[in-house]
CSV table of C-alpha atoms in Angstrom, one decimal:
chain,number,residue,atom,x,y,z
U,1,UNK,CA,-7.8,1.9,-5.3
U,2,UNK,CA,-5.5,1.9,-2.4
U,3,UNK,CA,-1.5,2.9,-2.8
U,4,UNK,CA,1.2,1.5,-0.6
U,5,UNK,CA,0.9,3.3,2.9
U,6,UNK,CA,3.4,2.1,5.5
U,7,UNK,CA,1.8,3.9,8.0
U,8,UNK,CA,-1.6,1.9,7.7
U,9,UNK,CA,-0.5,-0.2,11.3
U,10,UNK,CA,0.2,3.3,12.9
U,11,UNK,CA,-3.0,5.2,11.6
U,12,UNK,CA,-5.1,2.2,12.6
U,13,UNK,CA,-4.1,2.2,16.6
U,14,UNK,CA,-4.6,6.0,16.6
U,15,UNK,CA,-7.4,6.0,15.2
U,16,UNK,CA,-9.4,3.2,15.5
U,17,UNK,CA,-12.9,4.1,14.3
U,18,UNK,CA,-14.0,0.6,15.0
U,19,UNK,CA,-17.8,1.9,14.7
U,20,UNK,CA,-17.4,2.9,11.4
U,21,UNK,CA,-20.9,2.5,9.0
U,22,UNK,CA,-20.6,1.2,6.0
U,23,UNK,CA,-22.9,2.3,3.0
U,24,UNK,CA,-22.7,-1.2,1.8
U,25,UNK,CA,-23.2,-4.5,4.3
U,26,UNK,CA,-20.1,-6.6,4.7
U,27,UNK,CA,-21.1,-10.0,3.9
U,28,UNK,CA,-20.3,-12.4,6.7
U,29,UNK,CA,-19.8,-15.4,4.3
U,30,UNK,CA,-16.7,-16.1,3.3
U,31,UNK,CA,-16.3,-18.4,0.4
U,32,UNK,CA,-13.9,-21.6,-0.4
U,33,UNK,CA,-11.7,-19.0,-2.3
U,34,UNK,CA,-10.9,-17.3,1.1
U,35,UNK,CA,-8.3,-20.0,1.9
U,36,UNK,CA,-6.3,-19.6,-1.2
U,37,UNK,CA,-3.9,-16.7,-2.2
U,38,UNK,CA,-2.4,-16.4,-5.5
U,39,UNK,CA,-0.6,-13.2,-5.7
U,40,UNK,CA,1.2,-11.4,-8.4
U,41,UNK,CA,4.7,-12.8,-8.8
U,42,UNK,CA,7.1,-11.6,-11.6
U,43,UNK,CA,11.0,-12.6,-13.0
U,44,UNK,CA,12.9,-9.9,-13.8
U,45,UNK,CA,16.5,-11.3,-16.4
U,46,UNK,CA,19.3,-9.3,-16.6
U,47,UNK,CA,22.2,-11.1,-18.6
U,48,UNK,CA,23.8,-12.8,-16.2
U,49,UNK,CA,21.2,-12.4,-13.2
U,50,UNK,CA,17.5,-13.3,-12.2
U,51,UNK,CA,15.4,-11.9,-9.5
U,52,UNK,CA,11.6,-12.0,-8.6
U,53,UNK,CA,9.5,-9.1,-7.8
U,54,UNK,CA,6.5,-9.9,-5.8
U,55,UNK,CA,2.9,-7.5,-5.5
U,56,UNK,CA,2.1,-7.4,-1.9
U,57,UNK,CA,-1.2,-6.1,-0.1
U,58,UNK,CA,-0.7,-4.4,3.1
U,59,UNK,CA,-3.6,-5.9,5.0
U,60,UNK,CA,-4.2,-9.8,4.9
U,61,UNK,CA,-5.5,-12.8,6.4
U,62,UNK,CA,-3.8,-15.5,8.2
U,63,UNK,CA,-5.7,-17.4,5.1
U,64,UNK,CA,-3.7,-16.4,2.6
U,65,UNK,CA,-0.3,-18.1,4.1
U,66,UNK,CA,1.0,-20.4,3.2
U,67,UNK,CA,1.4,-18.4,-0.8
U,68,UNK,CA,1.8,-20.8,-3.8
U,69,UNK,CA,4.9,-22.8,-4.4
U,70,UNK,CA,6.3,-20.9,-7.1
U,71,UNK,CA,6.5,-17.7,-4.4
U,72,UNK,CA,8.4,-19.2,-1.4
U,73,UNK,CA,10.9,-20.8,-4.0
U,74,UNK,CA,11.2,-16.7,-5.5
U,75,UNK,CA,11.5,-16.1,-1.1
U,76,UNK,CA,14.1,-19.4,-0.6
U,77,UNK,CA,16.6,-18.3,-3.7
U,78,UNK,CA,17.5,-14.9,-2.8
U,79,UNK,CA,19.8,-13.7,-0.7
U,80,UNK,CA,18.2,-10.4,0.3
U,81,UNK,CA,14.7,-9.5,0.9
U,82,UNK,CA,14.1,-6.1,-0.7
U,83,UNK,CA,11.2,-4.2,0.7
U,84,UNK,CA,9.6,-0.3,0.4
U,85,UNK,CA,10.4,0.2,4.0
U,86,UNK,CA,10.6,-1.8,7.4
U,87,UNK,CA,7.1,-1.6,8.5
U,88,UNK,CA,8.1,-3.5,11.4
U,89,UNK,CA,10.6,-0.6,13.0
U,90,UNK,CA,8.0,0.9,15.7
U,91,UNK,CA,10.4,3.4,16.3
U,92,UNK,CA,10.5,5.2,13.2
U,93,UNK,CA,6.7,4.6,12.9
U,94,UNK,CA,6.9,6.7,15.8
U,95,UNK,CA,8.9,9.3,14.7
U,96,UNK,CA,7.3,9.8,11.3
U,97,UNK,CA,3.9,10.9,13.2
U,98,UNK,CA,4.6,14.3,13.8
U,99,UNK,CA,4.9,14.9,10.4
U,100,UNK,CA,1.2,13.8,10.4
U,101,UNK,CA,-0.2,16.4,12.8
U,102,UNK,CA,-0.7,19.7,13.5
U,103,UNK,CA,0.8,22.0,16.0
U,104,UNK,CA,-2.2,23.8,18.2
U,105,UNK,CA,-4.1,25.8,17.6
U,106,UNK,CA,-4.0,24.6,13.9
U,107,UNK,CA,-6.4,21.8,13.2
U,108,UNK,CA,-7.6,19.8,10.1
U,109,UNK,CA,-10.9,21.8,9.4
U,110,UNK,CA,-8.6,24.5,8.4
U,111,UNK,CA,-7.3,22.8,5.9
U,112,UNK,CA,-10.3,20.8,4.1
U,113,UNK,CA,-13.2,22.5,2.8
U,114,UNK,CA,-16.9,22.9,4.4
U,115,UNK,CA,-18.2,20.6,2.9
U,116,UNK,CA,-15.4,17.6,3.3
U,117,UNK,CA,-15.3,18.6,7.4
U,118,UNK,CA,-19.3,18.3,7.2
U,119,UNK,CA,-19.0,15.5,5.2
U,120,UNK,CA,-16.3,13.7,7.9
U,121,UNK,CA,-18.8,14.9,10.9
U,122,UNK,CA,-21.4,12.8,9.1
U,123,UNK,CA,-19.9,9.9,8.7
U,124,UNK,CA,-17.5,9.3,12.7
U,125,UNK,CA,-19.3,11.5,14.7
U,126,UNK,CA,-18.4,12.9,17.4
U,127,UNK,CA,-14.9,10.6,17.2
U,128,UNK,CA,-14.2,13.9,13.9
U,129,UNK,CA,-13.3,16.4,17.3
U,130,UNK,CA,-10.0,13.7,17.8
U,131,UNK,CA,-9.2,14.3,14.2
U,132,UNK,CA,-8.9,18.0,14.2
U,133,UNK,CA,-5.1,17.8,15.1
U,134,UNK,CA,-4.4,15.1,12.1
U,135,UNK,CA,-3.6,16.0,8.7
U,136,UNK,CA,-6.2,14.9,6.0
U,137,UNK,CA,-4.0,12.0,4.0
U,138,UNK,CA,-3.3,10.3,7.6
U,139,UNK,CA,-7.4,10.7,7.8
U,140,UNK,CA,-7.9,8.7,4.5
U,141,UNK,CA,-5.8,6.2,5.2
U,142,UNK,CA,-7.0,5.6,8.2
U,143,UNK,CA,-10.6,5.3,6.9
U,144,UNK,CA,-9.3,3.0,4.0
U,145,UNK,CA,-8.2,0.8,6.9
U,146,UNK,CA,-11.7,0.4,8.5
U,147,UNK,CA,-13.0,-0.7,5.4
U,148,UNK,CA,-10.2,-3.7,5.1
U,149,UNK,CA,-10.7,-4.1,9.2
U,150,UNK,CA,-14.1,-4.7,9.3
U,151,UNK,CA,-13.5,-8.0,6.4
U,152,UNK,CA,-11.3,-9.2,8.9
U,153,UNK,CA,-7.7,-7.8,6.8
U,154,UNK,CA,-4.8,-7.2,9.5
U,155,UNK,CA,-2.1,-5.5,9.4
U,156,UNK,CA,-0.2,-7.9,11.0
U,157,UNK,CA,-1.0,-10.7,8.8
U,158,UNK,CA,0.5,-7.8,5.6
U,159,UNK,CA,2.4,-9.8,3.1
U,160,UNK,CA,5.4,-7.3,3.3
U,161,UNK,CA,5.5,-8.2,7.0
U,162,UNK,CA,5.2,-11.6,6.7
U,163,UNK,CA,8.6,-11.8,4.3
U,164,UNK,CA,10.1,-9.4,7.0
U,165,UNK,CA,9.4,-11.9,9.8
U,166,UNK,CA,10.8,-14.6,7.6
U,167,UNK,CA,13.9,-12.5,6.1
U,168,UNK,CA,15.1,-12.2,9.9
U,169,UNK,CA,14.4,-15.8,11.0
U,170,UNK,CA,16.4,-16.9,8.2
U,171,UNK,CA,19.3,-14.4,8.8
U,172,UNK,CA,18.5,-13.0,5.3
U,173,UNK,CA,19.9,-9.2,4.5
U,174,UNK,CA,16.4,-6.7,4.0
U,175,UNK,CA,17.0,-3.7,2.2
U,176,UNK,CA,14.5,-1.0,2.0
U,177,UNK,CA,14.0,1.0,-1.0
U,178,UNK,CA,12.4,4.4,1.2
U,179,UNK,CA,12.6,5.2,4.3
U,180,UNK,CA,10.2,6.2,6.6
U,181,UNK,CA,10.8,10.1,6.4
U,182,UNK,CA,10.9,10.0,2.7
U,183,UNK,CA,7.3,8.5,2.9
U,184,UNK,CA,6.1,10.5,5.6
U,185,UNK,CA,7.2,13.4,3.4
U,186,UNK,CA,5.2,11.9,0.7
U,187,UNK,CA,2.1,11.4,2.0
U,188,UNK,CA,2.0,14.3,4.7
U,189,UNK,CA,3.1,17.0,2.0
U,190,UNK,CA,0.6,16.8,0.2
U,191,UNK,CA,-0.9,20.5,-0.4
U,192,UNK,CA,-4.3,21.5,1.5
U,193,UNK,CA,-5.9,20.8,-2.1
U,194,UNK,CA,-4.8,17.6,-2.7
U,195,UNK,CA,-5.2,16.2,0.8
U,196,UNK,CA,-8.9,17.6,0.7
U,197,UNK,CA,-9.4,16.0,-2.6
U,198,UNK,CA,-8.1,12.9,-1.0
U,199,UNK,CA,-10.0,12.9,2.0
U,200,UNK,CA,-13.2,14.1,0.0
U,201,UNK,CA,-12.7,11.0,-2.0
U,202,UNK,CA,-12.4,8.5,0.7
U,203,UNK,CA,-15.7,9.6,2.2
U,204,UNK,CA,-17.5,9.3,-1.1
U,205,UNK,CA,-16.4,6.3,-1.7
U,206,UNK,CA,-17.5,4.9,1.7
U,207,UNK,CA,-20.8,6.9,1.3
U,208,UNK,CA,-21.4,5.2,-1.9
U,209,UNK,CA,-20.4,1.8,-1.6
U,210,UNK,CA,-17.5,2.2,-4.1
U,211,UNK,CA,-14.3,1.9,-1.7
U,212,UNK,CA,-15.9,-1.9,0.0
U,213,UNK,CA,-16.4,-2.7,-3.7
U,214,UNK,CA,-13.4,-2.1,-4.9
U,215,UNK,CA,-11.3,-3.2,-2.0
U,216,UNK,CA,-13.3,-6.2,-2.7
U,217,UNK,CA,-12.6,-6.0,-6.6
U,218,UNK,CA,-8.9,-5.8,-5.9
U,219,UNK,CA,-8.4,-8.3,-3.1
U,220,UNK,CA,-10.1,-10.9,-5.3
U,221,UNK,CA,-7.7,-9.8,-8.3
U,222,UNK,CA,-4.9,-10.1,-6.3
U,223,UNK,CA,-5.6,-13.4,-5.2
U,224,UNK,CA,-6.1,-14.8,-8.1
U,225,UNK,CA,-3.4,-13.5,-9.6
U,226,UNK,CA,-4.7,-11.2,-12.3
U,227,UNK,CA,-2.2,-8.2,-12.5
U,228,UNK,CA,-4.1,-6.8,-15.4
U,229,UNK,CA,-7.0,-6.6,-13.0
U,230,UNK,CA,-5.4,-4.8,-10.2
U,231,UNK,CA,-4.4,-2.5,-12.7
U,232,UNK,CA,-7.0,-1.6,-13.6
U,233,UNK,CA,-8.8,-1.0,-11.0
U,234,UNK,CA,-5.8,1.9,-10.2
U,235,UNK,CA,-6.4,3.4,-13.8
U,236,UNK,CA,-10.2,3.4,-13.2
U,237,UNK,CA,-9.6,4.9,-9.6
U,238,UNK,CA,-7.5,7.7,-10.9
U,239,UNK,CA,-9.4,8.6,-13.3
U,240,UNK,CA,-12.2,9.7,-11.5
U,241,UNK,CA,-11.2,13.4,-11.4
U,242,UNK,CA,-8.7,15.8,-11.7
U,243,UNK,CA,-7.5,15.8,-7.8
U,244,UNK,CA,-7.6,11.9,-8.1
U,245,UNK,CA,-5.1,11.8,-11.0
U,246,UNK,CA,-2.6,13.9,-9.4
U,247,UNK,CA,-2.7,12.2,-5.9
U,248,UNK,CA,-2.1,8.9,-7.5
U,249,UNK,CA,0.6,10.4,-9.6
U,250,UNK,CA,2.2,11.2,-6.3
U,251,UNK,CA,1.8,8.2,-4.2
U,252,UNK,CA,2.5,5.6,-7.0
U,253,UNK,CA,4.0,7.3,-10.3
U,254,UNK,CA,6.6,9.5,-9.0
U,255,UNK,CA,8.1,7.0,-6.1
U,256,UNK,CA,8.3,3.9,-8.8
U,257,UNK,CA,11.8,5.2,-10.6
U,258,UNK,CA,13.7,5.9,-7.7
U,259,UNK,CA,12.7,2.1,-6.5
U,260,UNK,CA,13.8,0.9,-9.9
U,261,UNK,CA,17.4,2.5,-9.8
U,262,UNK,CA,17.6,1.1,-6.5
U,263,UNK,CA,16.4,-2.4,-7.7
U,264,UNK,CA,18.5,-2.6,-10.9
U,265,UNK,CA,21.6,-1.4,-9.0
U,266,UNK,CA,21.6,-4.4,-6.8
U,267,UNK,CA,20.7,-6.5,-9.7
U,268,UNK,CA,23.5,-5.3,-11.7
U,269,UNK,CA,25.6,-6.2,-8.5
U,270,UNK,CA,24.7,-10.1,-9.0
U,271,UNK,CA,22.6,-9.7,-6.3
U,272,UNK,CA,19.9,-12.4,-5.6
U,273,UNK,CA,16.6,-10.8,-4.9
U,274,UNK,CA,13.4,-11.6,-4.0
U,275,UNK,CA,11.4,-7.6,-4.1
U,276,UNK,CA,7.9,-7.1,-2.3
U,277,UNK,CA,6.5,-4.4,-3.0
U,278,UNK,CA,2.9,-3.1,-3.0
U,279,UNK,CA,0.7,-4.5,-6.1
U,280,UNK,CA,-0.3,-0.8,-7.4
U,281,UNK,CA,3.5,-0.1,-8.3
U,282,UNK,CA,3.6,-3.1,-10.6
U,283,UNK,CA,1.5,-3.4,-13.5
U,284,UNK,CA,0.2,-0.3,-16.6
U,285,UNK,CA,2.5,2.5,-17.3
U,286,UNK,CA,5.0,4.4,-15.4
U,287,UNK,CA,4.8,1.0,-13.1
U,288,UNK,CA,8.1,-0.8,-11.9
U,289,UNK,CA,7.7,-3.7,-14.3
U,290,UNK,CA,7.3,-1.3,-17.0
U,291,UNK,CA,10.6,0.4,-16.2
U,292,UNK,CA,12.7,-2.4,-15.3
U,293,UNK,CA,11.9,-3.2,-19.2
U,294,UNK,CA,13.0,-0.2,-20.6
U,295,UNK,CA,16.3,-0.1,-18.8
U,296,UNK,CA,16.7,-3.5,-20.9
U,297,UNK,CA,15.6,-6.1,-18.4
U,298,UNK,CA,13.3,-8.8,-19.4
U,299,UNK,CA,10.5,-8.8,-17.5
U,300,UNK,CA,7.4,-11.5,-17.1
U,301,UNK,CA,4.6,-12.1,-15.0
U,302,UNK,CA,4.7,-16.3,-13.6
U,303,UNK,CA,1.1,-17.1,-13.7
């Protein structure tokens, strides 16, 4: 259920509710299929120009590297990594925080219901009094992290960051498609309603088991490659209500055309590209694949 976030790294130091409980046990096992990593990788044809678009997660394991063959060849042709943003530019993680918080006296029970503030008291503590001056979609996310912390997922080990690392190594030319501000905007302007709604979700979910499930549910489908999986997993998410529809539409729907006239600029250009961008803007309608074909490009998944 979880959208691209580049602020996942920057909401997990600040709040780090390590002692988060879980509804549901993580299992300590890990199976043979934790050392292998498919991913979603797709071609995208123009007439006289191929690039690859690549679904990353945000949160990985050291496990998962090194990706399939057929990925670091996509990574070796291009000439410039395209990415959502530079995760890796501390500063500007920096700077996007204030838009995150709120100026004193304000605080975040002002803007969340009763029962979501009660809710959040029930499930950190007394860690919810060092949340009062963070906005409620910087709380989610923040939650959502715990849950892919505590199964041993690491920011550090995010696919997007690991092409970054690579991109500069290799002197390769990394082009964002948004900027931090732009997703700052995003995520922190959401109204009081929808950030409640989104918040209010986020605890459910961990109340009930469903947000370990399906983080579960979609780390397995990523890594196995099944894009029709991950997708649906996002179509099932956002349908759960009203204020769940319209925060997806936000965070995934409305920020996938202006990537795509970004991406099939450069394209056009005869530029070689190798795109990674988070799985959840990829597959089902109004995704970047889906797009990329209607503006006449031929588009398919290498399985």
């Amino acid at each position: 259920m979880n959208f691209k976030i580049s602020f996942t790294r920057l909401a997990a130091r600040y709040l780090g509710i390590a002692g988060l409980s879980l509804a549901c046990a993580v299992a300590n096992a890990q199976t043979a299929k934790e050392d292998t990593a498919k991913g979603v990788l797709w071609e995208v044809k123009s007439a006289g120009n191929t690039a690859y678009l690549f679904g990353s997660i945000h949160l990985a394991k050291a496990s998962f590297y090194p990706l399939p063959e057929a990925v670091e060849n996509a990574y070796k042709q291009a000439d410039i990594l395209v990415v959502e943003v530079d995760t890796s530019d501390a500063r500007a993680a920096e700077k996007a925080m204030p838009f995150f918080t709120y100026k004193a006296p304000d605080k975040l029970e002002n803007h969340i219901t009763k029962k979501t503030w009660e809710d959040l008291q029930g499930m950190v503590g007394a860690a919810s009094t060092q949340l009062q001056g963070l906005k409620p979609s910087i709380v989610a996310t923040a939650l959502s992290v715990g849950v892919f912390k505590q199964q041993g997922f690491d920011a550090s080990k995010g696919v997007d960051l690991h092409y970054m690392q690579k991109a500069k190594q290799d002197k390769k030319e990394i082009v964002s498609l948004e900027t931090m501000e732009f997703q700052a905007n995003v995520l922190a302007g959401l109204s009081d309603e929808d950030g409640d709604a989104m918040l209010a979700q986020t605890l459910d979910g961990l109340k009930n088991g469903d947000l370990l499930r399906e983080t579960n549910t979609m780390i397995e489908a990523w890594k196995t490659g099944d894009a029709d999986a991950l997708t649906k997993i996002l179509q099932d998410s956002a349908s759960k209500d009203a204020g769940s529809r319209k925060v997806m539409k936000l965070l995934l729907d409305d920020r996938n055309p202006g990537m795509v006239e970004k991406i099939s600029d450069l394209l056009e250009k005869g530029k070689k590209l190798f795109v990674v961008v988070g799985a959840g803007h990829m597959g089902g309608p109004n995704s970047i694949t889906e797009l990329l074909e209607k503006k006449g490009f031929e588009v398919k998944q290498i399985k």
